[in-house]
Every structure is written in structure tokens, then in C-alpha cells.
JSON list of C-alpha atoms in Angstrom, two decimals:
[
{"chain": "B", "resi": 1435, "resn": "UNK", "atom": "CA", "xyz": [0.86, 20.88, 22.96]},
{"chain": "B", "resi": 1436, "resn": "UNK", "atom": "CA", "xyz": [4.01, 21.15, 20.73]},
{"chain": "B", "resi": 1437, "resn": "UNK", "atom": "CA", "xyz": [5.35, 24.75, 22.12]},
{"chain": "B", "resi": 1438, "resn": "UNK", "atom": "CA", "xyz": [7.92, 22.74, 24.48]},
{"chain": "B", "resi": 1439, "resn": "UNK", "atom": "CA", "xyz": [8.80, 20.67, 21.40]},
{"chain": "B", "resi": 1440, "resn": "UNK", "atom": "CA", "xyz": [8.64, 22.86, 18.57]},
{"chain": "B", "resi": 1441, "resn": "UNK", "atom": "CA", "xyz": [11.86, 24.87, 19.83]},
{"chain": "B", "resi": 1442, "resn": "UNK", "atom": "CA", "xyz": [13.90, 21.89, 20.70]},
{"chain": "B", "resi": 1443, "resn": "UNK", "atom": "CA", "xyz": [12.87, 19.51, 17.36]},
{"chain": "B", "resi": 1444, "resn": "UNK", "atom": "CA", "xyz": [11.68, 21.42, 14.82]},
{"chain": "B", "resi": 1445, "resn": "UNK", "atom": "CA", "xyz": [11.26, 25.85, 15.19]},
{"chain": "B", "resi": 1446, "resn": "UNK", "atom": "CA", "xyz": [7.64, 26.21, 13.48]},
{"chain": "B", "resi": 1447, "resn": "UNK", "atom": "CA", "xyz": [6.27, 22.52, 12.99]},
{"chain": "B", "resi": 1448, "resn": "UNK", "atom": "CA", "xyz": [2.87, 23.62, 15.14]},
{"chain": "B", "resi": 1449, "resn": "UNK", "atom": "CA", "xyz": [0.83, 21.99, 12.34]},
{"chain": "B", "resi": 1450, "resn": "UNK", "atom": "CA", "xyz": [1.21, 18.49, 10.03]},
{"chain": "B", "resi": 1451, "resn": "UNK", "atom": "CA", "xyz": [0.59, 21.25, 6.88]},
{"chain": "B", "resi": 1452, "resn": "UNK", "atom": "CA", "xyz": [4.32, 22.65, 8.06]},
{"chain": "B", "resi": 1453, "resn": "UNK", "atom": "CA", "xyz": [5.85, 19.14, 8.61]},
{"chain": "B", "resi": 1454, "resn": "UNK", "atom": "CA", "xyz": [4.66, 17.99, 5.52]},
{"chain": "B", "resi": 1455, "resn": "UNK", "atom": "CA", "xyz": [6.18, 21.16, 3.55]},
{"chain": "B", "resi": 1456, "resn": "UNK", "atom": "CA", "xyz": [9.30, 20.65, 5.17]},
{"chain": "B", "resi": 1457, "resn": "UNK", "atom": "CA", "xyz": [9.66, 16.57, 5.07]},
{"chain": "B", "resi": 1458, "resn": "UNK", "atom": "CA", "xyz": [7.62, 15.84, 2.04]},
{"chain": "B", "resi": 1459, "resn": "UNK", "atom": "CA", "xyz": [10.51, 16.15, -0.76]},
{"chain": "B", "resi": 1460, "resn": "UNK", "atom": "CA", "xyz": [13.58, 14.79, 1.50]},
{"chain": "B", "resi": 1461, "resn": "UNK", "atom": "CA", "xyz": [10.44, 11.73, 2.53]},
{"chain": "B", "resi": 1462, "resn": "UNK", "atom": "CA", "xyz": [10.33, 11.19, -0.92]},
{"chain": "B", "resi": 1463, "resn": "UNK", "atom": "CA", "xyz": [13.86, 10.70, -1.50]},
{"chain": "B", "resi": 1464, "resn": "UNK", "atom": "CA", "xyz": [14.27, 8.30, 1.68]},
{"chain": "B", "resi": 1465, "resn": "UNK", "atom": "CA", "xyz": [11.01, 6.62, 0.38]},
{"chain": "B", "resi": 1466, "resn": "UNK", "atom": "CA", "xyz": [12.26, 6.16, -3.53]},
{"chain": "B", "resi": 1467, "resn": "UNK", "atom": "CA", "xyz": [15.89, 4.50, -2.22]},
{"chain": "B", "resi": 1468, "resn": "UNK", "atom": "CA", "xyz": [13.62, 1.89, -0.71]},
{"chain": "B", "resi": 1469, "resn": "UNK", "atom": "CA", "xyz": [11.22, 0.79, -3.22]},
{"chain": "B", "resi": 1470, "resn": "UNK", "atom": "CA", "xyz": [12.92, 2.12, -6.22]},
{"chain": "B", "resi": 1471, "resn": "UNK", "atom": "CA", "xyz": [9.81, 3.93, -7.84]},
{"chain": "B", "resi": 1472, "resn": "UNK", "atom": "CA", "xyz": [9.11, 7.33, -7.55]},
{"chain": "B", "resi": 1473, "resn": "UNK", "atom": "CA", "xyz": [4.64, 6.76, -7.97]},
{"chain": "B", "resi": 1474, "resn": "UNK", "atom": "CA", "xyz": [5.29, 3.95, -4.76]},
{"chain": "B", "resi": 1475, "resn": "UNK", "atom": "CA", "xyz": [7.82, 6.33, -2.82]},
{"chain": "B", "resi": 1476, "resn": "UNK", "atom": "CA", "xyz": [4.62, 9.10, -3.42]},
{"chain": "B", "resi": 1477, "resn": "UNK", "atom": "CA", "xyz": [1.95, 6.51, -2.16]},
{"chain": "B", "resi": 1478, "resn": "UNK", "atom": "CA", "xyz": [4.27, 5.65, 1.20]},
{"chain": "B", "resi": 1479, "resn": "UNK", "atom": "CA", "xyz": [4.92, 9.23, 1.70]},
{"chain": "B", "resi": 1480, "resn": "UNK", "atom": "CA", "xyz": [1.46, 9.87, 1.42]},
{"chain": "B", "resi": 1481, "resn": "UNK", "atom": "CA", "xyz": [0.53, 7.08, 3.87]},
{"chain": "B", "resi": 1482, "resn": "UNK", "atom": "CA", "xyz": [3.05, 7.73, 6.19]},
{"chain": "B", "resi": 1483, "resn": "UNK", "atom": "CA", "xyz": [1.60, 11.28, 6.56]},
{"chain": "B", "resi": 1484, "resn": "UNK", "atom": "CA", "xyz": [-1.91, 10.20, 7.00]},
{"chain": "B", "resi": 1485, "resn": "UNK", "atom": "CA", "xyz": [-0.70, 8.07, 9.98]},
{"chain": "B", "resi": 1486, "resn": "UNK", "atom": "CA", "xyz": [0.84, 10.72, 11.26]},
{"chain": "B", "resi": 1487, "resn": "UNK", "atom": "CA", "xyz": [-2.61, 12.99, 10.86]},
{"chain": "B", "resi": 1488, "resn": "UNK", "atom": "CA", "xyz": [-4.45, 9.91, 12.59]},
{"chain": "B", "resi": 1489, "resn": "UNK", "atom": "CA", "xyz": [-2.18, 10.43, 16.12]},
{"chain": "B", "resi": 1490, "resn": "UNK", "atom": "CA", "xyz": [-0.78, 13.59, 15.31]},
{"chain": "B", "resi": 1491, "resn": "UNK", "atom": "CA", "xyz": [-1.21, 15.10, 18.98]},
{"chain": "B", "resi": 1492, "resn": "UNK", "atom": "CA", "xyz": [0.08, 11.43, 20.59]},
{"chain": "B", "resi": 1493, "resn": "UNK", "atom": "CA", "xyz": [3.06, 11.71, 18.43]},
{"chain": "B", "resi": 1494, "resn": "UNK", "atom": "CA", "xyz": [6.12, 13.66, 20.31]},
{"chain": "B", "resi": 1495, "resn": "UNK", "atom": "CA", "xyz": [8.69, 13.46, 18.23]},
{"chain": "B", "resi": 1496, "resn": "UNK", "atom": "CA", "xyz": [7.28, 13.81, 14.18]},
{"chain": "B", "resi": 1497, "resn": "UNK", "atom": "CA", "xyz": [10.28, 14.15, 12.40]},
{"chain": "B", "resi": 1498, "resn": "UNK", "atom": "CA", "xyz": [11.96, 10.73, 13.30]},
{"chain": "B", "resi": 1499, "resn": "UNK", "atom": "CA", "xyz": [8.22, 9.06, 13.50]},
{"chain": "B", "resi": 1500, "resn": "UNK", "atom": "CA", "xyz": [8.07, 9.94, 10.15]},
{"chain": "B", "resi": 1501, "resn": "UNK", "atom": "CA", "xyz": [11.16, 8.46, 9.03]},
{"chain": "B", "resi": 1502, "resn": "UNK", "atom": "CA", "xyz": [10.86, 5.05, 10.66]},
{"chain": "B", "resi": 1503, "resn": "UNK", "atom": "CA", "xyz": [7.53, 5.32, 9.19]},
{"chain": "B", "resi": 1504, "resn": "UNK", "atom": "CA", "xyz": [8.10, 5.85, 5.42]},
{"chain": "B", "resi": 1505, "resn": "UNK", "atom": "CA", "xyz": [11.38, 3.37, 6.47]},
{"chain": "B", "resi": 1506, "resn": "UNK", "atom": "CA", "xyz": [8.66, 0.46, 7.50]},
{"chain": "B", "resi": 1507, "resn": "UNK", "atom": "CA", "xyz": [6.28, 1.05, 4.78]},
{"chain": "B", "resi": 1508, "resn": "UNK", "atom": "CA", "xyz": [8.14, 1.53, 2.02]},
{"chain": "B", "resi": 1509, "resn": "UNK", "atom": "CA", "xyz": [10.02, -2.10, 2.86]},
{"chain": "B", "resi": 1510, "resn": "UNK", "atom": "CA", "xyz": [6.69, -3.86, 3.94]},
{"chain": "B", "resi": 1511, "resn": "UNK", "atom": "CA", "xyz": [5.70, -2.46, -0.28]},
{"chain": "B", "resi": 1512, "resn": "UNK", "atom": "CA", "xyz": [9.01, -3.86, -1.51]},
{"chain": "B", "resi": 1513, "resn": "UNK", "atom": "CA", "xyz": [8.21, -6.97, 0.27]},
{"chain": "B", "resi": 1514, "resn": "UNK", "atom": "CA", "xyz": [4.54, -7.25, -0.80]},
{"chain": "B", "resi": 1515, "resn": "UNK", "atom": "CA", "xyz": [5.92, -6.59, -4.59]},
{"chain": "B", "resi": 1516, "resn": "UNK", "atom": "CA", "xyz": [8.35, -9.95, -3.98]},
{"chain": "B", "resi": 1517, "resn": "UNK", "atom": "CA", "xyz": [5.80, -12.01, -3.05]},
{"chain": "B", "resi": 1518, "resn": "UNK", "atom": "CA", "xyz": [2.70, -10.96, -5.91]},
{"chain": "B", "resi": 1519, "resn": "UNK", "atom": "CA", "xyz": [1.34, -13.24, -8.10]},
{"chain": "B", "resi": 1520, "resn": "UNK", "atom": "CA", "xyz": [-0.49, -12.11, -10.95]},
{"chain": "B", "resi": 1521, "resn": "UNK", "atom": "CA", "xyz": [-4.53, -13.20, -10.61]},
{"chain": "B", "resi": 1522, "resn": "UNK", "atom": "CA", "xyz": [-5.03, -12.39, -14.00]},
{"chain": "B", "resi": 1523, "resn": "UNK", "atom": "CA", "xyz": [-5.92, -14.91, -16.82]},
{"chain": "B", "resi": 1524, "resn": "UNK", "atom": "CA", "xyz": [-7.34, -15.32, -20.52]},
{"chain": "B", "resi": 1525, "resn": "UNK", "atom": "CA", "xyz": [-10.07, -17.38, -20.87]},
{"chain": "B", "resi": 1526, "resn": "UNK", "atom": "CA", "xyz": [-8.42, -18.17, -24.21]},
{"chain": "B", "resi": 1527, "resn": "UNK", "atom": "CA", "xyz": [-5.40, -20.00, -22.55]},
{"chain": "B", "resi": 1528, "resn": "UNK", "atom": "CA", "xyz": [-6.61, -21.52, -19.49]},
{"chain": "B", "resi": 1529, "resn": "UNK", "atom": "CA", "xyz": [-3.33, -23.04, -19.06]},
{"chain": "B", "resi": 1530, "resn": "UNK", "atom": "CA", "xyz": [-1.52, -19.65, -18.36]},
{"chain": "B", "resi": 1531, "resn": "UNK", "atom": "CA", "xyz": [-2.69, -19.23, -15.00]},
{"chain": "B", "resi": 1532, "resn": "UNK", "atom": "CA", "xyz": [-1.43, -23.04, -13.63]},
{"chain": "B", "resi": 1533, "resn": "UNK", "atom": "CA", "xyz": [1.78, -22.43, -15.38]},
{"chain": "B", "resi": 1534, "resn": "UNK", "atom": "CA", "xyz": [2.57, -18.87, -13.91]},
{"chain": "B", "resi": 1535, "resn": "UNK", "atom": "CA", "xyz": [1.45, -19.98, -10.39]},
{"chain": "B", "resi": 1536, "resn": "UNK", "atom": "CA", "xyz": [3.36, -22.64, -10.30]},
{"chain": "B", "resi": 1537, "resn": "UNK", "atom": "CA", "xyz": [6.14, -22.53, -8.25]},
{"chain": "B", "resi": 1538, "resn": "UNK", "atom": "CA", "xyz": [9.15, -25.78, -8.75]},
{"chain": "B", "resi": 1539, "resn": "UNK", "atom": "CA", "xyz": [10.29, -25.43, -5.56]},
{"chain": "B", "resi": 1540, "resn": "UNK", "atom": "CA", "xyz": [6.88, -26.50, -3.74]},
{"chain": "B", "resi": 1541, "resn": "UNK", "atom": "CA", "xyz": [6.01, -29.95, -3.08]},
{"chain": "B", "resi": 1542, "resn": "UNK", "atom": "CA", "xyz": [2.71, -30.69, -5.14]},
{"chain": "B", "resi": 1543, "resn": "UNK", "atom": "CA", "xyz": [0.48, -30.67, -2.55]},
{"chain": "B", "resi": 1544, "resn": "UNK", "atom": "CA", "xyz": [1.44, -27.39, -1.46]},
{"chain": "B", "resi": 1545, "resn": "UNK", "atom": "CA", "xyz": [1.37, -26.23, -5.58]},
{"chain": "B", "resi": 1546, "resn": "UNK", "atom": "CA", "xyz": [-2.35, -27.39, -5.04]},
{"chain": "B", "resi": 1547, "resn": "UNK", "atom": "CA", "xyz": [-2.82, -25.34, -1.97]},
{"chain": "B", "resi": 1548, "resn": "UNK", "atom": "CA", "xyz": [-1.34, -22.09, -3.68]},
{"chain": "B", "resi": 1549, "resn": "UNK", "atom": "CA", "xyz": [-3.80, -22.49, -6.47]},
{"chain": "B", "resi": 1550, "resn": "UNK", "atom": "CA", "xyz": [-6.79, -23.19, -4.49]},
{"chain": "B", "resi": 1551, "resn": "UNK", "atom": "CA", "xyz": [-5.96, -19.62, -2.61]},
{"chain": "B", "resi": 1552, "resn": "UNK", "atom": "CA", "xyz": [-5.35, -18.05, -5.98]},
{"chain": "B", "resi": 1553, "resn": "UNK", "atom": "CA", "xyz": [-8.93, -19.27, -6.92]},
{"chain": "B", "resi": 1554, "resn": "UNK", "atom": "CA", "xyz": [-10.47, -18.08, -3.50]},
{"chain": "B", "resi": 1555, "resn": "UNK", "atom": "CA", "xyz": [-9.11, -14.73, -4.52]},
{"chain": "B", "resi": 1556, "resn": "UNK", "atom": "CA", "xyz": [-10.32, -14.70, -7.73]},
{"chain": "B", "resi": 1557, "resn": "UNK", "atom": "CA", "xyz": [-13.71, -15.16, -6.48]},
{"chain": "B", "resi": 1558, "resn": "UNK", "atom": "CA", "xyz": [-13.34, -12.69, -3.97]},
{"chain": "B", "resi": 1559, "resn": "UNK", "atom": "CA", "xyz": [-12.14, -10.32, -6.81]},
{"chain": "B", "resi": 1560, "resn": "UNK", "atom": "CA", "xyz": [-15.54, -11.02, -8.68]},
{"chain": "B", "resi": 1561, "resn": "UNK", "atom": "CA", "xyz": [-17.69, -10.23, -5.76]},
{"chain": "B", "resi": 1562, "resn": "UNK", "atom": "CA", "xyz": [-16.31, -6.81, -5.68]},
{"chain": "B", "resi": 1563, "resn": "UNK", "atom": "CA", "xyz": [-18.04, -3.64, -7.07]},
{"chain": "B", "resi": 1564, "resn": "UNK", "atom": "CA", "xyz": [-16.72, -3.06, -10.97]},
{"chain": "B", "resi": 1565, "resn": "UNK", "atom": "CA", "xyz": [-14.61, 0.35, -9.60]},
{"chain": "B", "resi": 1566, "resn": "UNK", "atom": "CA", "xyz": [-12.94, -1.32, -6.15]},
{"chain": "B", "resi": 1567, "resn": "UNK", "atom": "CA", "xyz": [-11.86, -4.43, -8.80]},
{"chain": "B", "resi": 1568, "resn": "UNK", "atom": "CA", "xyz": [-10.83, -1.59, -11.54]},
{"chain": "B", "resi": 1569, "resn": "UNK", "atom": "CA", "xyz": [-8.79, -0.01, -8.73]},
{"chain": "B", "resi": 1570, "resn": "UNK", "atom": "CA", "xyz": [-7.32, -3.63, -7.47]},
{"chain": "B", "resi": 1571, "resn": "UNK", "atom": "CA", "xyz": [-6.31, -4.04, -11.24]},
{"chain": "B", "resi": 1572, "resn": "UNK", "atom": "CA", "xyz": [-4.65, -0.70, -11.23]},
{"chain": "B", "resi": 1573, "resn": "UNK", "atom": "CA", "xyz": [-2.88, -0.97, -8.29]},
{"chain": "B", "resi": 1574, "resn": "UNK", "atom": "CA", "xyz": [-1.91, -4.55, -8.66]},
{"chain": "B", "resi": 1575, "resn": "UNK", "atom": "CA", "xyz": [-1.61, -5.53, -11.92]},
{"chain": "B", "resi": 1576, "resn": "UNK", "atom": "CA", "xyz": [-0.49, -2.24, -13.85]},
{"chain": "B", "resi": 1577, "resn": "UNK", "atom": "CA", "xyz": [1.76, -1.07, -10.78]},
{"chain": "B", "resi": 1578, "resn": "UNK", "atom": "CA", "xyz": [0.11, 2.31, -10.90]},
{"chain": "B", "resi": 1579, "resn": "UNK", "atom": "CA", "xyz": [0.90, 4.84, -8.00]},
{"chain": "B", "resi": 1580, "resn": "UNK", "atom": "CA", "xyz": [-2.46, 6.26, -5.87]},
{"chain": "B", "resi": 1581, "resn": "UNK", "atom": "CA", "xyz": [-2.15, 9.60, -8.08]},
{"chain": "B", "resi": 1582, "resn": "UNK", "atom": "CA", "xyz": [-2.17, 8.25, -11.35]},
{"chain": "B", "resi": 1583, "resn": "UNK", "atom": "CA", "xyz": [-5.23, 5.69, -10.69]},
{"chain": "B", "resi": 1584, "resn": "UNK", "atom": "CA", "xyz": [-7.06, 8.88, -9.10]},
{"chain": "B", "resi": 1585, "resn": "UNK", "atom": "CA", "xyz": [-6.16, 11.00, -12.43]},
{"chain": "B", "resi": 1586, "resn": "UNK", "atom": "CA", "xyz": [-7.63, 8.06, -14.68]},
{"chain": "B", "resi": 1587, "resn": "UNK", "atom": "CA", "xyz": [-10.29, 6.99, -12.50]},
{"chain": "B", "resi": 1588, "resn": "UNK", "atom": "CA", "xyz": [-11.38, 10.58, -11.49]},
{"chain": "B", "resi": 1589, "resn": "UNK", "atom": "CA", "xyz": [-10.66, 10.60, -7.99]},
{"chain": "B", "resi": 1590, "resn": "UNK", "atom": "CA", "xyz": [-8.65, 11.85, -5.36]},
{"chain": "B", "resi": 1591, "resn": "UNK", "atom": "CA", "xyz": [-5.64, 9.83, -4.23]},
{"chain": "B", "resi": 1592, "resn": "UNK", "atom": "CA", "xyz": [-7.34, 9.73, -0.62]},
{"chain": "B", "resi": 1593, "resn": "UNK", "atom": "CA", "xyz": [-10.15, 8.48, -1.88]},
{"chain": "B", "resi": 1594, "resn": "UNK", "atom": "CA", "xyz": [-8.10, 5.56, -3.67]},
{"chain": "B", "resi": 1595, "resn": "UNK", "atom": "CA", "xyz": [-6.69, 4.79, -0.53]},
{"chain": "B", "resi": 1596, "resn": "UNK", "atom": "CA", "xyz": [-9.48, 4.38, 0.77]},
{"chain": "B", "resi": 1597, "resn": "UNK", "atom": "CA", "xyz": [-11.72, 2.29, -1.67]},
{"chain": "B", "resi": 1598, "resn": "UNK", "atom": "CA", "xyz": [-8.24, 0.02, -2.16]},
{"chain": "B", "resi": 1599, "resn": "UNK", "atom": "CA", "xyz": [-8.17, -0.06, 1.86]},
{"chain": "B", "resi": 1600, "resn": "UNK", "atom": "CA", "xyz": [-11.66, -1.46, 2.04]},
{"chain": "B", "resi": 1601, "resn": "UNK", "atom": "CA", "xyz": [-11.93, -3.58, -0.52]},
{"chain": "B", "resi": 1602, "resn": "UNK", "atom": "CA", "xyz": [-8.69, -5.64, 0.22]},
{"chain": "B", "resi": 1603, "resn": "UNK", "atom": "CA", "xyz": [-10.12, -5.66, 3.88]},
{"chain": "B", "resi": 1604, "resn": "UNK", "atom": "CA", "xyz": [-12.70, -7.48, 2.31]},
{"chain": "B", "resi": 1605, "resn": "UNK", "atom": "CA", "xyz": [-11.10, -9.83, 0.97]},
{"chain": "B", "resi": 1606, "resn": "UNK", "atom": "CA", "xyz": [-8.92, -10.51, 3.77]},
{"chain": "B", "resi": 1607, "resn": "UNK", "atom": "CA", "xyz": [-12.00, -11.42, 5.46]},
{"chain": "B", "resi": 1608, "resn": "UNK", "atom": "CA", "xyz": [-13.63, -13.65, 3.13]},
{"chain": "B", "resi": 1609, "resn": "UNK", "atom": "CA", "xyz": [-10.16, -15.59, 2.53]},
{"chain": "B", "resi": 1610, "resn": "UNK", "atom": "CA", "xyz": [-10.21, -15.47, 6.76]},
{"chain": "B", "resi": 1611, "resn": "UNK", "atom": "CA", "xyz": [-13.91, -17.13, 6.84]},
{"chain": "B", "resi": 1612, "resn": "UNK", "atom": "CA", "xyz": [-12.23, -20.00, 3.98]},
{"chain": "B", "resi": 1613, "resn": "UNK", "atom": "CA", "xyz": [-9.37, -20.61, 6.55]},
{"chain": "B", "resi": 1614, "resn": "UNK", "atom": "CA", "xyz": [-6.95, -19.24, 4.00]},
{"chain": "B", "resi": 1615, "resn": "UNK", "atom": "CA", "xyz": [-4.82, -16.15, 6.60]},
{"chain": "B", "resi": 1616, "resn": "UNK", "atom": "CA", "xyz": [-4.10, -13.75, 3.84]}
]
């Protein structure tokens, strides 16, 4: 399907294995100006690319889908890493977790609201399997990049994707069924 296109886009791109030799490294560098970190410029790439794999024969033009790709995702990440709040707390200092939620700027009743969703997704956290929360805590909480959790939880970075994917599904849907839209 991509004879009529290879010669006008992209001489030799027949397969994603090609694109992604040519467009992985300059992806990277796009990615990394975006979110600043080389281990979440790796993770967009690597999404971006598994998109692509998804709708690979739909796609027409790969080079430029790419790049508006890796564009979108890597400033829907920066935006995500604006707007996380740390779910962690010590049970020795149960005041930590009201005073770093808080927010001064919110009325109290909506200071309420935020901590009642923080609780919701603490309990959704804790019904979790120990290795999806381990990889939620990786991800979320130590900033780690797909490829490092895989290398110290013994997996492949696909397969973090994947468990992360489902498990934050998860709890989309449980904080859906509470009325809180995640």
C-alpha cells in the first residue's frame, strides 16, 4: 500500500521497523524540547510509535503523523506533570497529606472536594494488585521513565505500558462509578 507513497515521502519507509530507525533519534530530540526529560521524551517516542503500529496501514503520511503525535503527547505529559499531586503519605504525620493538598487559592468547600477525590484515589490505589500499585509509584511518584521501571521491575517497557494502561483505566472507572470524572 505505501509503493505510491514511499517515493514521494519517504524512499524505503515500507515498514514501521524503517520509520522508526530513521525518526526515532530526531523523535527524541523533538520529544525532549517538550517535556524536558530525556526517560519521558523515550516513553512519548515510544507511545507515539505504538500508535502508529496500531493504524499503521490507515496512516498515509507517517512522517508528519508522527510528529504531531510525539508534539500532542509529549505536551498532554507536561500538562499531566503540572497538575500531579502527590497521593503519598506517612502514617506518622497524618497532617502531611491535608497540608500538601491544600491548595490557598480554592474556596474551602472546593479544598474539601479535592481531598475527598484524593481519598477516592487512594482507595482505588489499595485495591490494586501489589505490582500495578509498585508500577503507579514508579511512574508517579519517583518520575521514572517506562525503561527504567521495566529494568527494576523485570519487565519489558511494553509490558509497563501496558499494566500502567490498565490499571489507571481502572481507576478511572471506579472514580467514574463515585461521580468523581478523572
Amino acid at each position: 500500500m505505501r509503493t505510491d507513497e514511499t517515493s514521494a515521502e519517504s524512499p524505503g519507509w515500507e515498514t514501521i521497523e524503517e520509520l522508526f530507525t530513521v525518526l526515532e533519534a530526531p523523535l527524541l530530540g523533538y520529544a525532549t524540547r517538550y517535556t524536558g526529560d530525556l526517560g519521558l521524551a523515550e516513553d512519548v517516542v515510544q507511545e507515539a510509535f505504538m500508535k502508529l503500529h496500531a493504524q499503521f496501514d490507515s496512516v498515509e503520511k507517517p512522517r508528519p503523523w508522527l510528529y504531531r503525535t510525539v508534539h500532542n503527547l509529549a505536551l498532554n505529559q507536561r500538562r499531566a506533570a503540572n497538575k500531579t499531586t502527590s497521593l503519598d503519605h506517612s502514617p506518622d504525620d497524618a497532617a502531611a497529606p491535608l497540608a500538601e493538598t491544600r491548595d490557598p487559592g480554592l474556596p474551602p468547600d472546593e479544598q474539601i472536594i479535592r481531598l475527598e477525590g484524593i481519598g477516592l484515589v487512594r482507595i482505588s490505589l489499595a485495591a490494586l494488585d501489589d505490582r500495578s500499585r509498585e508500577l503507579i509509584r514508579l511512574k508517579f511518584t519517583e518520575n521514572l521513565s517506562y525503561r527504567d521501571i521495566a529494568a527494576r521491575m523485570g519487565l519489558t517497557p511494553t509490558n509497563v505500558g501496558y499494566i500502567l494502561h490498565h490499571a489507571l483505566k481502572t481507576i478511572a472507572e471506579e472514580l467514574a462509578g463515585t461521580g468523581v470524572v478523572p
